CSV table of C-alpha atoms and ligand atoms in Angstrom, one decimal:
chain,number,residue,atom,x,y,z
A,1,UNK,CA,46.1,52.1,68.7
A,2,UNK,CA,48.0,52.5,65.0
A,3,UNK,CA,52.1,53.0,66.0
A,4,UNK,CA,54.2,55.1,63.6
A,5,UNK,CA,56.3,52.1,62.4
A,6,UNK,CA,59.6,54.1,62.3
A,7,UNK,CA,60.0,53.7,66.7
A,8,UNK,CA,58.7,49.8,66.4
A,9,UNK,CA,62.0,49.8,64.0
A,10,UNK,CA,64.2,52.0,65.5
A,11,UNK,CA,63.0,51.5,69.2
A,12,UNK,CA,65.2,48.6,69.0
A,13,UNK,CA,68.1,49.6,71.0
A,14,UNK,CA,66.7,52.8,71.9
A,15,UNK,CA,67.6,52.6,75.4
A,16,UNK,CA,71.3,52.0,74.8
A,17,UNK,CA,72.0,55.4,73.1
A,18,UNK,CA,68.8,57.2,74.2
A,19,UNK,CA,69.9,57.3,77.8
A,20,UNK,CA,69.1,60.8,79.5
A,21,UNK,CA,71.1,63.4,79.5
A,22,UNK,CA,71.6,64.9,83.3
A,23,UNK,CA,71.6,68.9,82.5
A,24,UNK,CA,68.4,68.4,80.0
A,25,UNK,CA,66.9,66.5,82.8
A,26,UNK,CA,67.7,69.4,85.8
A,27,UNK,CA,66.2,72.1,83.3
A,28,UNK,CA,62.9,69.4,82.7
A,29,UNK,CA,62.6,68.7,86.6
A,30,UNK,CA,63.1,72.7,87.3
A,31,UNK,CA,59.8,73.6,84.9
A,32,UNK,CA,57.7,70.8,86.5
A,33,UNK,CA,58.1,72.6,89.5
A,34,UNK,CA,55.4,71.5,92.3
A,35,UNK,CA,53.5,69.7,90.4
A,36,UNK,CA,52.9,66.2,91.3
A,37,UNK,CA,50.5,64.4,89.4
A,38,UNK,CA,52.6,64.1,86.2
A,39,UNK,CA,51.7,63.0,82.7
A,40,UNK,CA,54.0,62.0,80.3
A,41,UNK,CA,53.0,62.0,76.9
A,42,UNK,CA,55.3,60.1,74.0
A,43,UNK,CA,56.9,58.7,77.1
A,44,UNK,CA,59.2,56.0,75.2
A,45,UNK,CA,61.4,54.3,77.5
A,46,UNK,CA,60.9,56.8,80.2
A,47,UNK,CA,63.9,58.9,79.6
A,48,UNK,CA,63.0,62.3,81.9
A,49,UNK,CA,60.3,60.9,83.6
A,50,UNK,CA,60.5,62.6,87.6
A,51,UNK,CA,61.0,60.5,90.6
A,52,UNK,CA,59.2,61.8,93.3
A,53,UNK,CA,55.9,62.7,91.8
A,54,UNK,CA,53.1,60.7,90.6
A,55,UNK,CA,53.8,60.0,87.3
A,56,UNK,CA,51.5,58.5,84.7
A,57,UNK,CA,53.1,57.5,80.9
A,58,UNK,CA,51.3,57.4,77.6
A,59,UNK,CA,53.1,56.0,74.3
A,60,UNK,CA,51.9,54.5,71.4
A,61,UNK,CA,54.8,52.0,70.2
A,62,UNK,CA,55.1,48.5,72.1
A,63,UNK,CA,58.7,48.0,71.3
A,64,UNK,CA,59.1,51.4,73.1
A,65,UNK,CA,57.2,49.9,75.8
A,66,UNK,CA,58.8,46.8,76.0
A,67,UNK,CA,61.9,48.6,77.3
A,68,UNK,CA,60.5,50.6,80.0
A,69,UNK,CA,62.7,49.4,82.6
A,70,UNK,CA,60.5,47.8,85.3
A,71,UNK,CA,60.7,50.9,88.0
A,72,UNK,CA,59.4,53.3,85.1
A,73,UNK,CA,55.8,54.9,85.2
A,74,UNK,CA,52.8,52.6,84.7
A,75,UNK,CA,52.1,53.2,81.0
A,76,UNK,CA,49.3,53.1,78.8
A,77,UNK,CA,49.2,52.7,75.1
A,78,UNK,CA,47.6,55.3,73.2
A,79,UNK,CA,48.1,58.4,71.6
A,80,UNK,CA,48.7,62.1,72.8
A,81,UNK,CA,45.5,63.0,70.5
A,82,UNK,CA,43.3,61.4,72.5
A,83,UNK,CA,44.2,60.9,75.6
A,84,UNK,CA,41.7,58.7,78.4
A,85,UNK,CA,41.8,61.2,81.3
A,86,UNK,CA,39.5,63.7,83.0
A,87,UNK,CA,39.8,67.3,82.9
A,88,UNK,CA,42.6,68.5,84.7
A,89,UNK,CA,43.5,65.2,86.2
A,90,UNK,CA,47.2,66.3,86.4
A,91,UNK,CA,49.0,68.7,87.9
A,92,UNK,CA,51.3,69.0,84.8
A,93,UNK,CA,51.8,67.0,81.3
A,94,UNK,CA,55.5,66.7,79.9
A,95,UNK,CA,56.0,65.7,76.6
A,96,UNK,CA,60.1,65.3,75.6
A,97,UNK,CA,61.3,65.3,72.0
A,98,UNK,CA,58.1,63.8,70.5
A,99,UNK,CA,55.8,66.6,69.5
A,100,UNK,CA,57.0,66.9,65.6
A,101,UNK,CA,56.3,63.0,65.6
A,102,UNK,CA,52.5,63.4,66.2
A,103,UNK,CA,50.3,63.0,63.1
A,104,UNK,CA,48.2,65.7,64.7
A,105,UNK,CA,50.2,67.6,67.1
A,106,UNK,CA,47.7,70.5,67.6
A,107,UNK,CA,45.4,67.6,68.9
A,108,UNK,CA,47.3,66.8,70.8
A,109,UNK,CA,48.5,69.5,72.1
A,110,UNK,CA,45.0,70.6,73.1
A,111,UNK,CA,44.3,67.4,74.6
A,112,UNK,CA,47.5,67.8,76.9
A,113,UNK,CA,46.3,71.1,78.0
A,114,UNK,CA,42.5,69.8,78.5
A,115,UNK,CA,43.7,66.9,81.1
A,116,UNK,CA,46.7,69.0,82.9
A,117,UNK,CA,46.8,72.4,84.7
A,118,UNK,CA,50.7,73.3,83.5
A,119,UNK,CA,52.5,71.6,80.3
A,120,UNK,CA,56.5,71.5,79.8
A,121,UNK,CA,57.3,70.3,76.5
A,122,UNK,CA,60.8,70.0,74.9
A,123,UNK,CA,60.6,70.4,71.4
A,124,UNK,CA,62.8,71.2,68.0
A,125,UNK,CA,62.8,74.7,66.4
A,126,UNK,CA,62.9,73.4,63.0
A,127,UNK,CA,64.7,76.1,61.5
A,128,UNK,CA,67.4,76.3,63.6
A,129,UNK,CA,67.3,72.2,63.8
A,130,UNK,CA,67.9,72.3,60.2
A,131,UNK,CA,70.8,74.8,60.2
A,132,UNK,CA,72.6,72.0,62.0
A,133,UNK,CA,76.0,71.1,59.9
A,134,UNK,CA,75.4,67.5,59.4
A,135,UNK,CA,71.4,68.5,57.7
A,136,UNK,CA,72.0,70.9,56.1
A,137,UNK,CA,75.4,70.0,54.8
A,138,UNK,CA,75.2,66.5,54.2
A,139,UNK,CA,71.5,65.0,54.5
A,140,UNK,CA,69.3,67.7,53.4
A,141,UNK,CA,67.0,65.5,52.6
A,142,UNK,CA,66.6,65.6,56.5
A,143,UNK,CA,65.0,69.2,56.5
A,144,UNK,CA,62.5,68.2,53.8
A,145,UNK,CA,60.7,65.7,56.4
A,146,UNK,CA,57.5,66.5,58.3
A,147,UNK,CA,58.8,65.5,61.5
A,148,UNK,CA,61.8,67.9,61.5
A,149,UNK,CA,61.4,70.7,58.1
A,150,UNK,CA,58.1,70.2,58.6
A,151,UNK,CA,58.0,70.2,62.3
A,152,UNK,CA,55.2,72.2,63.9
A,153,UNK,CA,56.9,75.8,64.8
A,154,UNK,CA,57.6,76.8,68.2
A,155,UNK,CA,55.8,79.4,68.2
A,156,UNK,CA,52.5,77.6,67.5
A,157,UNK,CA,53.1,75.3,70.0
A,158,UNK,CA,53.8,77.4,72.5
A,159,UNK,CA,50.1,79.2,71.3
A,160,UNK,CA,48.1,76.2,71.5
A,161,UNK,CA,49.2,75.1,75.1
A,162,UNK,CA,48.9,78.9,76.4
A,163,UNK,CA,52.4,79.2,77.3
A,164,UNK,CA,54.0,81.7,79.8
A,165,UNK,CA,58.0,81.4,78.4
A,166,UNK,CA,59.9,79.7,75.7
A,167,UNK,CA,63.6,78.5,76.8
A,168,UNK,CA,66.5,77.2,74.7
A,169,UNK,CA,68.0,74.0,76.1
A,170,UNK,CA,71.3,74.2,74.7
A,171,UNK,CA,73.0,70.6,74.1
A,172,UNK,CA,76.0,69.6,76.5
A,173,UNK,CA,79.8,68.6,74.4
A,174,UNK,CA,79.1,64.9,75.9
A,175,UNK,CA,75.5,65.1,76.1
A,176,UNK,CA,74.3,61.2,77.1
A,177,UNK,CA,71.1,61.1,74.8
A,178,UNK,CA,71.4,60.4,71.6
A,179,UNK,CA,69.5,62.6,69.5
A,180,UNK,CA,70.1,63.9,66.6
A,181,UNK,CA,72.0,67.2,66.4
A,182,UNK,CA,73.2,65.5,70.1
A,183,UNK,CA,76.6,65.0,68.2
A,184,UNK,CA,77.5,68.3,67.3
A,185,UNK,CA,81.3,68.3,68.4
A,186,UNK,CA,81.9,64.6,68.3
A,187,UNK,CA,80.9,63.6,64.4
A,188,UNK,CA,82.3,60.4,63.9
A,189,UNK,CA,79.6,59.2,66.4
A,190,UNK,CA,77.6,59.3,63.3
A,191,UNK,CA,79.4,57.1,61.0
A,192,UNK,CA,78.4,54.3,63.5
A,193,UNK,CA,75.2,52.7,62.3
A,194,UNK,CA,73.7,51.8,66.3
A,195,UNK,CA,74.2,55.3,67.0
A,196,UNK,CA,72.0,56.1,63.5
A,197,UNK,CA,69.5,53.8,63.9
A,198,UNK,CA,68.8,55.2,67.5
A,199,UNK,CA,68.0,58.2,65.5
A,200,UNK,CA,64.4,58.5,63.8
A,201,UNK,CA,65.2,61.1,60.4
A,202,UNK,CA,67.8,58.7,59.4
A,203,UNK,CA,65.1,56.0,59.5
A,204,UNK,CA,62.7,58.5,57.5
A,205,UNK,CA,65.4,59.4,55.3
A,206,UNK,CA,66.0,56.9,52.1
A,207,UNK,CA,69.0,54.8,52.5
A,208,UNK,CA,70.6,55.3,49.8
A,209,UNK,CA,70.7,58.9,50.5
A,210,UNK,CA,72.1,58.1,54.6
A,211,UNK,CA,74.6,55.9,53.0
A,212,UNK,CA,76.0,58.7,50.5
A,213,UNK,CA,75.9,61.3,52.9
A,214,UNK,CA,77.7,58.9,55.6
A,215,UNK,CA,80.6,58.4,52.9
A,216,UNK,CA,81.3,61.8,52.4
A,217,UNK,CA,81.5,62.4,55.9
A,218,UNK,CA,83.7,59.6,56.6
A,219,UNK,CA,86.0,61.3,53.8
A,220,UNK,CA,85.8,64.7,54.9
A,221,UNK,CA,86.8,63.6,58.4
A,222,UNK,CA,89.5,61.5,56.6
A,223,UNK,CA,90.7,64.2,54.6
A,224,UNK,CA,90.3,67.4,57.1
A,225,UNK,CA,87.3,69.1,55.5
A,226,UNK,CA,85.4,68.7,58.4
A,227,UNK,CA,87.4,69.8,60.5
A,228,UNK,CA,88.5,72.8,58.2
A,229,UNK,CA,85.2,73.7,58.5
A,230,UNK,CA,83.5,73.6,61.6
A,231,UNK,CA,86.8,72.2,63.4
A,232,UNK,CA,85.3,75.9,66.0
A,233,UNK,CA,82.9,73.7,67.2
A,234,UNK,CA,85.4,71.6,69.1
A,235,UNK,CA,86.5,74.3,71.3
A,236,UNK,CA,82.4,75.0,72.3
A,237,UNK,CA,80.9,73.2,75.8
A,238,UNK,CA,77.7,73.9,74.3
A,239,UNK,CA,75.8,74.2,71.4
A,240,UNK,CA,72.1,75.4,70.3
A,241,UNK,CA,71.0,72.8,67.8
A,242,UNK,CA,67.4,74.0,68.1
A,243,UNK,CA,66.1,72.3,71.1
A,244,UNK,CA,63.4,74.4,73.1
A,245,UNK,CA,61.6,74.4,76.4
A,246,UNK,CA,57.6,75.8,75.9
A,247,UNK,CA,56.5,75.7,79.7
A,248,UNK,CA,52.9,76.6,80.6
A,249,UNK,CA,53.4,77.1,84.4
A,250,UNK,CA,50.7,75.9,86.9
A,251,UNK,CA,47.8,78.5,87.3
B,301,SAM,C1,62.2,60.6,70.3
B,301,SAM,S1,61.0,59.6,71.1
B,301,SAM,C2,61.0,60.4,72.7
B,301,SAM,C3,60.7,59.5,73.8
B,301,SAM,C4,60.9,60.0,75.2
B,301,SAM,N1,60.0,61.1,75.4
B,301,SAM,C5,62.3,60.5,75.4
B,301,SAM,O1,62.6,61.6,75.6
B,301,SAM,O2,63.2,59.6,75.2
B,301,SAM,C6,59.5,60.0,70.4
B,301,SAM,C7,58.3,59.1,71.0
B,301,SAM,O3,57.1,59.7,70.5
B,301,SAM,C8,56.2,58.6,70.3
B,301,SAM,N2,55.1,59.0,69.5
B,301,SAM,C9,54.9,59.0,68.1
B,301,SAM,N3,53.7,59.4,67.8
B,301,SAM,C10,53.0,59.7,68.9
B,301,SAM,C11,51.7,60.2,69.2
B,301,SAM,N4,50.9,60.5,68.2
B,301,SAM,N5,51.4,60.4,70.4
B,301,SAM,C12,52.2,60.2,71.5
B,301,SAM,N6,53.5,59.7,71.2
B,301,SAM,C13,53.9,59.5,70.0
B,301,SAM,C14,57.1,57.6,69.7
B,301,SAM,O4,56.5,56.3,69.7
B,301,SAM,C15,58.4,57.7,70.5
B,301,SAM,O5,58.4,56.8,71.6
């Protein structure tokens, strides 16, 4: 199995900043319904993964592996584009945030909907993704990547698996998981270089460019820019940074 080397780097410390977020998870656990036999595909450290329910994880990176804690899934290395299962041998496949990382997502796609009866999968709406103040205001260079800019639309997602609805998941003030619009209201969690490296663009992004962008944010904050100009968000308890829910429901 080839791993995309940008989680064997920033998989380091994943589990410290990635943690999951409580609301994302009830919304998650809500679309999985009754299903019991669950696969996760992209699983990483397990974030979202249901207790309960017979859950079985796929993931390509062993440094994401490595941190699975011990009471996590049974996992399997391998890839969501070929996937070693039967025919509906699950009840439902869940796949969280990882979609726009797969070198060949409608493979993959397919492949979740050939082994599993229902799908949930939370994915990014790339153009509302790269709207987001801190992309498109400070590291463009964000929006020109093929895992976000480039990011497979939701709308072709949601074709490919057969979906019955598309949600959007809006993102919590404190939300607990680190992602990357996950700091909307609180942006000097971004100057901090853990909380960065716990987020894949900035890996994808040249440094030099993170590094500029980072400085003018510090100043802006420094100086009141920032807050002059999106200082609206602090009054919000929620935000839509582009995160949505493309459930096929059990037939
Ligand atoms: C942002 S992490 C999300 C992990 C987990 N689902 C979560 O919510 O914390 C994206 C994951 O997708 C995995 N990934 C990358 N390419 C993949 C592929 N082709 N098939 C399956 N997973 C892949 C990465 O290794 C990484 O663990």
């Amino acid at each position: 199995v080839t791993t995309s080397p940008v989680y064997d780097e920033i998989g380091i410390g994943y589990s410290l900043f990635r943690r999951p977020d409580p609301r994302i998870d009830a919304v998650i656990q809500s679309a999985l319904g009754t299903s019991m036999r669950v696969l996760n595909v992209g699983a990483g450290t397990g974030s979202y993964e249901p207790a309960g329910r017979m859950v079985v994880a796929v993931e390509p990176s062993p440094e994401m592996i490595r941190q699975r804690p011990r009471s996590a899934a049974p996992c399997l290395r391998g890839h969501a584009a070929d996937l070693p299962f039967e025919d509906g041998e699950f009840d439902a496949a869940m796949a969280v945030l990882t979609v726009h990382h797969w070198t060949d997502p409608a493979s993959g796609l397919r492949e979740l909907r050939r082994v599993a009866n229902a799908a949930v999968i939370l994915a990014i709406d790339p153009p509302v993704h790269n709207s987001f103040w801190l992309f498109r205001d400070y590291l463009p260079e964000i929006s020109a990547l093929s895992t976000t800019g480039g990011a497979m639309p939701v709308d072709a997602i949601a074709e490919v698996v057969g979906a019955d609805r598309v949600e959007t998941v809006l993102i919590p003030r404190d939300c607990f998981d680190g992602f990357g619009v996950a700091y909307w209201c609180r942006p000097d969690a971004y100057l901090d270089p853990d909380v960065r490296r716990c987020i894949s663009a900035f890996g994808l992004v040249h440094p030099d460019a993170v590094s500029a962008s980072i400085d003018r944010l510090r100043e802006d904050l420094r100086c009141g820019a920032w807050h002059d100009r999106y200082g609206d968000l602090l009054e919000r308890e929620t935000f839509d940074g582009g995160l949505r829910l493309i459930v096929r429901d059990a037939r």
